[in-house]
CSV table of C-alpha atoms and ligand atoms in Angstrom, one decimal:
chain,number,residue,atom,x,y,z
A,1,MET,CA,-7.6,0.7,29.4
A,2,GLU,CA,-10.5,-1.2,27.6
A,3,ASP,CA,-11.3,1.7,25.3
A,4,ARG,CA,-7.8,2.2,24.1
A,5,LYS,CA,-7.7,2.7,20.4
A,6,LYS,CA,-6.3,-0.4,18.4
A,7,THR,CA,-3.3,0.4,16.2
A,8,LEU,CA,-3.2,0.4,12.2
A,9,TYR,CA,-0.4,0.3,10.1
A,10,SER,CA,0.4,0.6,6.5
A,11,ALA,CA,2.8,1.7,3.9
A,12,VAL,CA,3.3,2.4,0.3
A,13,GLN,CA,6.7,2.4,-1.6
A,14,PRO,CA,7.8,5.6,-3.3
A,15,THR,CA,8.4,3.8,-6.7
A,16,ASN,CA,7.0,5.2,-9.7
A,17,ASN,CA,3.7,7.2,-9.8
A,18,LEU,CA,0.8,5.6,-7.8
A,19,THR,CA,-2.1,4.2,-9.5
A,20,ILE,CA,-5.8,4.1,-8.8
A,21,GLY,CA,-5.1,0.6,-7.8
A,22,ASN,CA,-3.0,1.7,-4.8
A,23,TYR,CA,-5.4,4.4,-4.1
A,24,LEU,CA,-8.6,2.0,-4.0
A,25,GLY,CA,-6.7,-0.9,-2.6
A,26,ALA,CA,-5.0,0.9,0.2
A,27,ILE,CA,-4.9,4.6,0.8
A,28,LYS,CA,-8.6,5.3,0.3
A,29,ASN,CA,-9.3,2.7,3.1
A,30,TRP,CA,-6.7,4.2,5.4
A,31,VAL,CA,-8.7,7.6,5.2
A,32,SER,CA,-11.9,6.0,6.3
A,33,LEU,CA,-10.3,4.1,9.1
A,34,GLN,CA,-8.1,6.9,10.5
A,35,ASN,CA,-10.5,8.1,13.1
A,36,GLU,CA,-11.2,4.7,14.5
A,37,TYR,CA,-7.7,3.8,15.1
A,38,ASP,CA,-4.1,5.0,16.2
A,39,CYS,CA,-2.4,5.1,12.9
A,40,PHE,CA,1.1,5.0,11.4
A,41,PHE,CA,1.5,5.5,7.6
A,42,ALA,CA,4.9,5.0,6.2
A,43,ILE,CA,6.7,5.8,3.0
A,44,ALA,CA,8.5,2.7,2.5
A,45,ASP,CA,11.8,4.0,0.9
A,46,MET,CA,13.8,1.1,2.3
A,47,HIS,CA,11.7,-1.4,0.6
A,48,ALA,CA,11.9,0.8,-2.8
A,49,ILE,CA,15.6,0.4,-2.9
A,50,THR,CA,15.4,-3.4,-3.3
A,51,VAL,CA,15.0,-2.4,-7.0
A,52,ARG,CA,17.5,0.0,-8.4
A,53,GLN,CA,16.2,3.6,-7.9
A,54,GLU,CA,17.5,6.9,-9.4
A,55,PRO,CA,18.6,9.0,-6.1
A,56,ALA,CA,17.1,12.3,-7.3
A,57,GLU,CA,14.0,10.6,-8.3
A,58,LEU,CA,13.6,8.6,-5.1
A,59,ARG,CA,14.0,11.9,-3.2
A,60,ARG,CA,11.5,13.6,-5.3
A,61,ARG,CA,9.0,10.9,-5.1
A,62,THR,CA,9.3,10.5,-1.3
A,63,LEU,CA,8.1,14.0,-0.8
A,64,SER,CA,5.6,13.8,-3.4
A,65,LEU,CA,3.9,10.7,-1.8
A,66,ALA,CA,3.9,12.5,1.6
A,67,ALA,CA,1.9,15.2,-0.2
A,68,LEU,CA,-0.3,12.7,-1.9
A,69,TYR,CA,-1.2,11.0,1.4
A,70,ILE,CA,-2.4,14.2,2.9
A,71,ALA,CA,-3.9,15.4,-0.4
A,72,CYS,CA,-6.1,11.8,-0.2
A,73,GLY,CA,-7.3,12.8,3.1
A,74,ILE,CA,-4.8,11.4,5.6
A,75,ASP,CA,-4.8,13.8,8.6
A,76,PRO,CA,-1.1,14.4,9.7
A,77,ASP,CA,-2.5,15.7,13.1
A,78,LYS,CA,-4.2,12.2,13.7
A,79,CYS,CA,-1.9,9.9,12.2
A,80,ALA,CA,1.9,9.5,12.4
A,81,LEU,CA,3.0,10.0,8.7
A,82,TYR,CA,6.7,9.4,8.2
A,83,VAL,CA,9.5,8.1,6.0
A,84,GLN,CA,10.6,4.5,6.9
A,85,SER,CA,14.4,5.3,6.7
A,86,HIS,CA,14.0,8.2,9.4
A,87,VAL,CA,13.3,5.7,12.0
A,88,ALA,CA,16.3,3.4,12.5
A,89,ALA,CA,14.5,0.7,14.5
A,90,HIS,CA,13.1,-0.6,11.3
A,91,ALA,CA,16.6,-1.8,10.1
A,92,GLN,CA,17.5,-2.7,13.6
A,93,LEU,CA,14.4,-5.0,14.2
A,94,CYS,CA,14.6,-6.4,10.6
A,95,TRP,CA,18.2,-7.8,11.6
A,96,ALA,CA,16.8,-9.5,14.8
A,97,LEU,CA,13.9,-11.0,12.9
A,98,ASN,CA,16.1,-12.2,10.1
A,99,THR,CA,17.4,-14.8,12.7
A,100,PHE,CA,13.9,-16.1,12.9
A,101,THR,CA,13.2,-16.3,9.3
A,102,TYR,CA,14.1,-19.3,7.0
A,103,VAL,CA,15.9,-18.8,3.6
A,104,GLY,CA,13.7,-21.4,2.2
A,105,GLU,CA,10.4,-19.6,3.0
A,106,MET,CA,11.6,-16.5,1.6
A,107,GLU,CA,12.6,-18.0,-1.7
A,108,ARG,CA,9.0,-19.2,-2.0
A,109,MET,CA,7.6,-16.0,-1.8
A,110,THR,CA,5.4,-15.1,-4.9
A,111,GLN,CA,6.6,-11.4,-5.1
A,112,PHE,CA,10.2,-12.5,-4.7
A,113,LYS,CA,10.0,-14.9,-7.6
A,114,ASP,CA,8.2,-12.2,-9.7
A,115,LYS,CA,10.7,-9.4,-9.0
A,116,SER,CA,13.6,-11.9,-9.4
A,117,ALA,CA,12.3,-12.7,-12.8
A,118,LYS,CA,11.8,-9.1,-13.7
A,119,HIS,CA,15.2,-7.9,-12.4
A,120,ALA,CA,17.2,-10.9,-13.1
A,121,ASP,CA,20.5,-8.7,-13.1
A,122,ASN,CA,19.9,-7.5,-9.6
A,123,ILE,CA,18.6,-10.4,-7.3
A,124,ASN,CA,20.0,-8.6,-4.2
A,125,MET,CA,19.7,-9.8,-0.7
A,126,GLY,CA,17.3,-6.8,0.1
A,127,LEU,CA,15.0,-8.2,-2.4
A,128,MET,CA,14.8,-11.5,-0.6
A,129,ASP,CA,14.6,-9.9,2.9
A,130,TYR,CA,11.6,-7.7,1.8
A,131,PRO,CA,9.2,-9.6,3.7
A,132,VAL,CA,11.2,-9.5,7.0
A,133,LEU,CA,11.7,-5.8,6.8
A,134,MET,CA,7.8,-5.5,6.3
A,135,ALA,CA,7.2,-7.8,9.4
A,136,ALA,CA,9.6,-5.5,11.4
A,137,ASP,CA,7.6,-2.3,10.1
A,138,ILE,CA,4.4,-3.8,11.5
A,139,LEU,CA,5.5,-5.4,14.5
A,140,LEU,CA,7.4,-2.4,15.9
A,141,TYR,CA,4.2,-0.7,16.4
A,142,GLN,CA,2.3,-3.6,17.6
A,143,ALA,CA,-0.2,-3.2,14.8
A,144,ASP,CA,-3.5,-4.9,15.4
A,145,PHE,CA,-4.5,-4.2,11.7
A,146,VAL,CA,-2.8,-3.7,8.3
A,147,PRO,CA,-5.0,-2.5,5.5
A,148,VAL,CA,-3.4,-3.5,2.2
A,149,GLY,CA,-4.4,-4.8,-1.2
A,150,GLN,CA,-4.8,-8.5,-2.1
A,151,ASP,CA,-1.1,-8.8,-3.3
A,152,GLN,CA,0.2,-8.3,0.1
A,153,LYS,CA,-1.6,-11.1,1.8
A,154,GLN,CA,1.3,-13.6,1.6
A,155,HIS,CA,3.6,-11.0,3.3
A,156,LEU,CA,1.2,-10.4,6.0
A,157,GLU,CA,1.2,-14.1,6.8
A,158,ILE,CA,4.9,-14.2,7.0
A,159,ALA,CA,4.7,-11.4,9.5
A,160,ARG,CA,2.2,-13.2,11.5
A,161,ASP,CA,4.5,-16.3,11.6
A,162,ILE,CA,7.4,-14.5,12.7
A,163,ALA,CA,5.6,-12.7,15.4
A,164,ARG,CA,4.2,-16.1,16.6
A,165,ARG,CA,7.7,-17.6,16.4
A,166,PHE,CA,9.4,-15.0,18.3
A,167,ASN,CA,6.5,-14.9,20.9
A,168,ASN,CA,6.8,-18.6,21.4
A,169,ALA,CA,10.5,-18.6,21.7
A,170,TYR,CA,10.7,-16.1,24.5
A,171,SER,CA,7.4,-14.6,25.8
A,172,PRO,CA,4.5,-12.6,24.3
A,173,THR,CA,6.3,-9.6,22.7
A,174,PHE,CA,4.6,-8.9,19.4
A,175,THR,CA,0.8,-8.2,18.8
A,176,VAL,CA,0.0,-10.8,15.9
A,177,PRO,CA,-1.5,-8.5,13.1
A,178,GLU,CA,-4.5,-9.1,10.9
A,179,GLY,CA,-4.8,-7.8,7.5
A,180,ILE,CA,-7.8,-5.6,6.4
A,181,ILE,CA,-8.4,-6.6,2.8
A,182,MET,CA,-11.5,-5.1,1.1
A,183,LYS,CA,-13.8,-7.2,-0.8
A,184,VAL,CA,-14.2,-4.6,-3.7
A,185,GLY,CA,-10.9,-2.7,-4.5
A,186,ALA,CA,-8.3,-5.2,-3.1
A,187,LYS,CA,-7.3,-6.1,-6.8
A,188,ILE,CA,-8.0,-3.4,-9.3
A,189,CYS,CA,-6.9,-4.9,-12.7
A,190,ASP,CA,-5.1,-3.5,-15.7
A,191,LEU,CA,-7.4,-1.9,-18.2
A,192,SER,CA,-5.8,-3.5,-21.1
A,193,GLU,CA,-5.2,-7.0,-19.4
A,194,PRO,CA,-8.0,-7.3,-16.9
A,195,GLU,CA,-6.7,-10.6,-15.8
A,196,LYS,CA,-3.5,-9.1,-14.4
A,197,LYS,CA,-3.5,-6.5,-11.5
A,198,MET,CA,-2.9,-2.9,-12.2
A,199,SER,CA,0.7,-1.9,-11.4
A,200,LYS,CA,2.8,1.1,-11.0
A,201,SER,CA,5.7,-0.6,-12.9
A,202,ALA,CA,3.6,-2.2,-15.8
A,203,GLU,CA,5.2,-2.4,-19.1
A,204,ASN,CA,2.0,-0.8,-20.9
A,205,PRO,CA,1.1,2.5,-19.3
A,206,ASN,CA,-2.2,2.5,-21.0
A,207,GLY,CA,-3.6,-0.2,-18.6
A,208,SER,CA,-2.7,1.8,-15.6
A,209,ILE,CA,-4.6,4.9,-14.5
A,210,PHE,CA,-1.9,7.0,-12.6
A,211,LEU,CA,-3.1,9.4,-9.9
A,212,SER,CA,-1.3,12.0,-11.8
A,213,ASP,CA,-2.9,11.4,-15.2
A,214,ASP,CA,-4.7,14.5,-16.6
A,215,ARG,CA,-8.3,14.5,-17.5
A,216,ASP,CA,-8.0,13.6,-21.3
A,217,THR,CA,-5.4,11.0,-20.4
A,218,VAL,CA,-7.8,9.3,-17.9
A,219,ILE,CA,-10.7,9.3,-20.4
A,220,ARG,CA,-8.6,8.2,-23.4
A,221,LYS,CA,-7.3,5.2,-21.3
A,222,PHE,CA,-11.0,4.2,-20.1
A,223,LYS,CA,-12.2,4.5,-23.7
A,224,ARG,CA,-9.7,2.0,-24.8
A,225,ALA,CA,-10.4,-0.4,-21.7
A,226,VAL,CA,-10.8,-4.0,-22.8
A,227,THR,CA,-14.4,-5.3,-22.2
A,228,ASP,CA,-15.6,-8.6,-23.9
A,229,SER,CA,-17.7,-9.4,-26.9
A,230,GLY,CA,-20.9,-9.3,-25.1
A,231,SER,CA,-23.2,-6.2,-24.3
A,232,GLU,CA,-24.3,-6.7,-20.8
A,233,ILE,CA,-23.1,-4.4,-17.9
A,234,LYS,CA,-23.0,-6.9,-15.2
A,235,TYR,CA,-20.5,-8.0,-12.5
A,236,ASP,CA,-19.1,-11.5,-13.3
A,237,SER,CA,-15.5,-11.4,-12.6
A,238,GLU,CA,-14.9,-15.0,-14.1
A,239,ASN,CA,-16.4,-14.5,-17.5
A,240,LYS,CA,-16.6,-10.6,-17.6
A,241,PRO,CA,-13.4,-9.4,-16.0
A,242,GLY,CA,-13.1,-6.2,-18.1
A,243,VAL,CA,-16.6,-5.0,-17.3
A,244,SER,CA,-16.4,-6.2,-13.7
A,245,ASN,CA,-13.3,-4.2,-13.0
A,246,LEU,CA,-14.8,-1.2,-14.4
A,247,LEU,CA,-17.9,-1.7,-12.3
A,248,SER,CA,-15.6,-2.0,-9.2
A,249,ILE,CA,-13.7,1.1,-10.1
A,250,TYR,CA,-16.9,3.1,-10.8
A,251,SER,CA,-18.6,1.8,-7.5
A,252,LEU,CA,-15.6,2.9,-5.3
A,253,PHE,CA,-15.2,6.4,-7.0
A,254,SER,CA,-18.8,7.2,-7.1
A,255,GLY,CA,-19.9,5.7,-3.7
A,256,LYS,CA,-22.7,3.7,-5.5
A,257,SER,CA,-22.8,-0.1,-4.9
A,258,ILE,CA,-22.3,-2.5,-7.6
A,259,GLU,CA,-25.8,-3.4,-8.0
A,260,GLU,CA,-26.7,0.4,-8.2
A,261,ALA,CA,-24.1,0.8,-10.9
A,262,GLU,CA,-25.6,-2.2,-12.7
A,263,ARG,CA,-29.0,-0.6,-12.7
A,264,GLU,CA,-27.8,2.8,-13.9
A,265,PHE,CA,-26.0,1.4,-16.9
A,266,ALA,CA,-28.6,-1.3,-17.7
A,267,ASN,CA,-29.6,0.3,-20.8
A,268,SER,CA,-26.2,1.6,-21.9
A,269,GLY,CA,-23.7,0.2,-24.5
A,270,TYR,CA,-20.1,-0.3,-23.4
A,271,GLY,CA,-18.9,2.9,-25.0
A,272,GLU,CA,-21.3,5.0,-23.0
A,273,PHE,CA,-20.4,3.1,-19.9
A,274,LYS,CA,-16.7,3.4,-20.3
A,275,LEU,CA,-16.9,7.2,-20.9
A,276,ALA,CA,-19.0,7.7,-17.8
A,277,VAL,CA,-16.4,5.7,-15.7
A,278,GLY,CA,-13.6,7.7,-17.2
A,279,GLU,CA,-15.3,11.0,-16.2
A,280,THR,CA,-16.1,10.0,-12.7
A,281,VAL,CA,-12.5,8.9,-12.2
A,282,ALA,CA,-11.2,12.2,-13.7
A,283,ASP,CA,-13.7,14.2,-11.6
A,284,ALA,CA,-12.4,12.4,-8.3
A,285,LEU,CA,-8.7,12.9,-9.3
A,286,SER,CA,-8.7,16.5,-10.1
A,287,PRO,CA,-9.2,17.8,-6.5
A,288,ILE,CA,-6.5,15.3,-5.2
A,289,GLN,CA,-4.1,16.6,-7.9
A,290,ASN,CA,-4.7,20.3,-7.1
A,291,GLU,CA,-4.2,19.8,-3.3
A,292,GLN,CA,-0.9,17.6,-3.8
A,293,ASN,CA,0.4,20.6,-5.9
A,294,LYS,CA,-0.5,23.1,-3.5
A,295,LEU,CA,1.3,21.1,-0.7
A,296,LEU,CA,4.3,20.5,-2.8
A,297,ALA,CA,4.7,24.1,-3.1
A,298,ASP,CA,5.1,24.4,0.7
A,299,LYS,CA,8.0,22.1,1.5
A,300,GLU,CA,8.7,23.5,5.0
A,301,TYR,CA,5.3,22.4,6.0
A,302,LEU,CA,5.7,18.9,4.5
A,303,ASN,CA,9.2,18.5,6.2
A,304,GLY,CA,7.6,19.5,9.4
A,305,VAL,CA,4.9,16.9,9.2
A,306,LEU,CA,7.5,14.3,8.5
A,307,LYS,CA,9.7,15.2,11.3
A,308,ARG,CA,6.8,15.0,13.7
A,309,GLY,CA,5.7,11.7,12.3
A,310,ALA,CA,9.3,10.2,12.7
A,311,GLU,CA,9.5,11.4,16.1
A,312,THR,CA,6.1,9.9,17.1
A,313,ALA,CA,6.8,6.7,15.2
A,314,ALA,CA,10.3,6.4,16.8
A,315,ARG,CA,9.0,6.6,20.5
A,316,THR,CA,6.6,3.7,19.9
A,317,ALA,CA,9.1,1.6,17.6
A,318,ASN,CA,12.0,2.0,20.2
A,319,ARG,CA,10.0,0.8,22.9
A,320,THR,CA,9.3,-2.4,20.9
A,321,LEU,CA,12.9,-2.7,20.1
A,322,GLY,CA,14.0,-2.2,23.6
A,323,LYS,CA,12.1,-5.1,24.7
A,324,VAL,CA,13.2,-7.3,21.8
A,325,TYR,CA,16.9,-6.5,22.5
A,326,LYS,CA,16.4,-7.4,26.2
A,327,LYS,CA,14.5,-10.7,25.5
A,328,ILE,CA,17.0,-12.0,22.9
A,329,GLY,CA,20.0,-11.1,25.5
A,330,PHE,CA,21.7,-8.2,24.2
A,331,TYR,CA,23.8,-6.7,27.1
A,332,GLN,CA,22.2,-3.5,28.5
A,333,ILE,CA,23.9,-0.8,30.3
B,1,ATP,P1,5.0,-2.2,-7.9
B,1,ATP,O1,4.1,-2.5,-9.0
B,1,ATP,O2,5.9,-1.0,-8.2
B,1,ATP,O3,5.7,-3.3,-7.3
B,1,ATP,P2,2.6,-1.8,-6.5
B,1,ATP,O4,1.8,-1.0,-7.4
B,1,ATP,O5,2.2,-3.0,-6.2
B,1,ATP,O6,4.2,-1.6,-6.7
B,1,ATP,P3,3.2,-1.0,-3.6
B,1,ATP,O7,4.0,0.3,-3.2
B,1,ATP,O8,3.9,-2.4,-3.6
B,1,ATP,O9,2.5,-0.8,-5.1
B,1,ATP,O10,1.7,-1.2,-2.9
B,1,ATP,C1,1.2,-0.3,-2.1
B,1,ATP,C2,-0.3,-0.6,-1.9
B,1,ATP,O11,-1.2,-0.7,-3.0
B,1,ATP,C3,-0.3,-2.2,-1.2
B,1,ATP,O12,-1.2,-2.0,-0.1
B,1,ATP,C4,-0.9,-3.0,-2.2
B,1,ATP,O13,-1.4,-4.0,-1.8
B,1,ATP,C5,-1.8,-1.9,-3.1
B,1,ATP,N1,-2.0,-2.3,-4.4
B,1,ATP,C6,-1.1,-2.3,-5.3
B,1,ATP,N2,-1.6,-2.6,-6.7
B,1,ATP,C7,-3.0,-2.9,-6.4
B,1,ATP,C8,-4.1,-3.1,-7.1
B,1,ATP,N3,-4.0,-3.2,-8.5
B,1,ATP,N4,-5.2,-3.2,-6.7
B,1,ATP,C9,-5.6,-3.0,-5.3
B,1,ATP,N5,-4.5,-2.7,-4.5
B,1,ATP,C10,-3.4,-2.5,-5.0
B,2,LTN,N1,5.2,-4.1,0.8
B,2,LTN,C1,4.1,-3.2,0.8
B,2,LTN,C2,4.5,-1.6,1.3
B,2,LTN,C3,4.8,-1.8,2.7
B,2,LTN,C4,3.9,-2.3,3.6
B,2,LTN,C5,4.6,-2.2,5.0
B,2,LTN,C6,2.4,-2.5,3.8
B,2,LTN,C7,6.1,-1.9,3.3
B,2,LTN,N2,5.9,-2.0,4.6
B,2,LTN,C8,3.9,-2.6,6.2
B,2,LTN,C9,1.9,-2.6,4.9
B,2,LTN,C10,2.5,-2.8,6.2
B,2,LTN,C11,3.6,-3.0,-0.6
B,2,LTN,O1,2.5,-2.8,-0.6
B,2,LTN,N3,4.1,-3.4,-1.6
């Protein structure tokens, strides 16, 4: 029993094209953790519809994200890779957990406030309930660890609170999950506005590097990246946010430490440095893009992966849901 692997859970929404922020903050870490843990990786389509989506695009992006997970190195034979809406237990547990969540605490969530301001014409119940659905995702699988970027920290805290609340109200039911938030990479910043996080849905696409960007676009965007009026290539996130962000990106894609990178560019100017970062990122993205395109040409294979993934996920999820239904007093036949 003791050597049983711990469980890891994470997900990304199939909204827009993914950026290197999503890759470095989340997916890249999943790949390095998949051998150590029992992993469930979802495509969070139910979360995605909290903001209006074009149906054909949502369908296309869902499959495209499945291909991307695999192209990035997720092994579907080791992990359950599935689409959230294919496992009904997510919606079912979310409903039960809603009754353990207060409206006030949801209204105070940073992402809810940001998205409400951005989509003022569609502040729907799903947008407000987003963190409870995310708690349901995680708790269904009794996840020990959840690797995400910095922006998800508050959502993880709520998931932990809800788990504890339920456990205290009845008896231990849910594992209280812990976040895995890396020191470097948890917040990749926008290249044009390095004080802001790089986002899939930013207004200015020049600040975001999309995983689908071609070589010329990647290099052009890095060449235009905002630095500062100095000339030193040194990590100092407070005073040199642009340069520090570029150093983080370079370090994560090249596998060199920040210190090694600083030494490597000690005698370079900003122009030369930005070009080197751009080339390194473009070199890393190109095999991922090729692999993703190859996988997308074999829809039957991808459908098979998602079907198997959903079956594996549903078995674990339904076990937890069954316990919850019993504890809350739902009549069983
Ligand atoms: P959107 O901008 O459309 O709301 P997003 O870019 O934040 O979306 P999500 O699907 O919400 O993407 O997040 C997927 C994962 O990527 C999460 O673990 C999140 O923490 C991580 N992530 C997102 N942006 C960054 C970033 N700039 N740096 C590091 N990690 C990030
Ligand atoms: N809300 C997350 C995506 C997500 C998630 C999850 C992450 C949905 N369910 C469960 C970790 C665990 C985001 O990154 N925006």
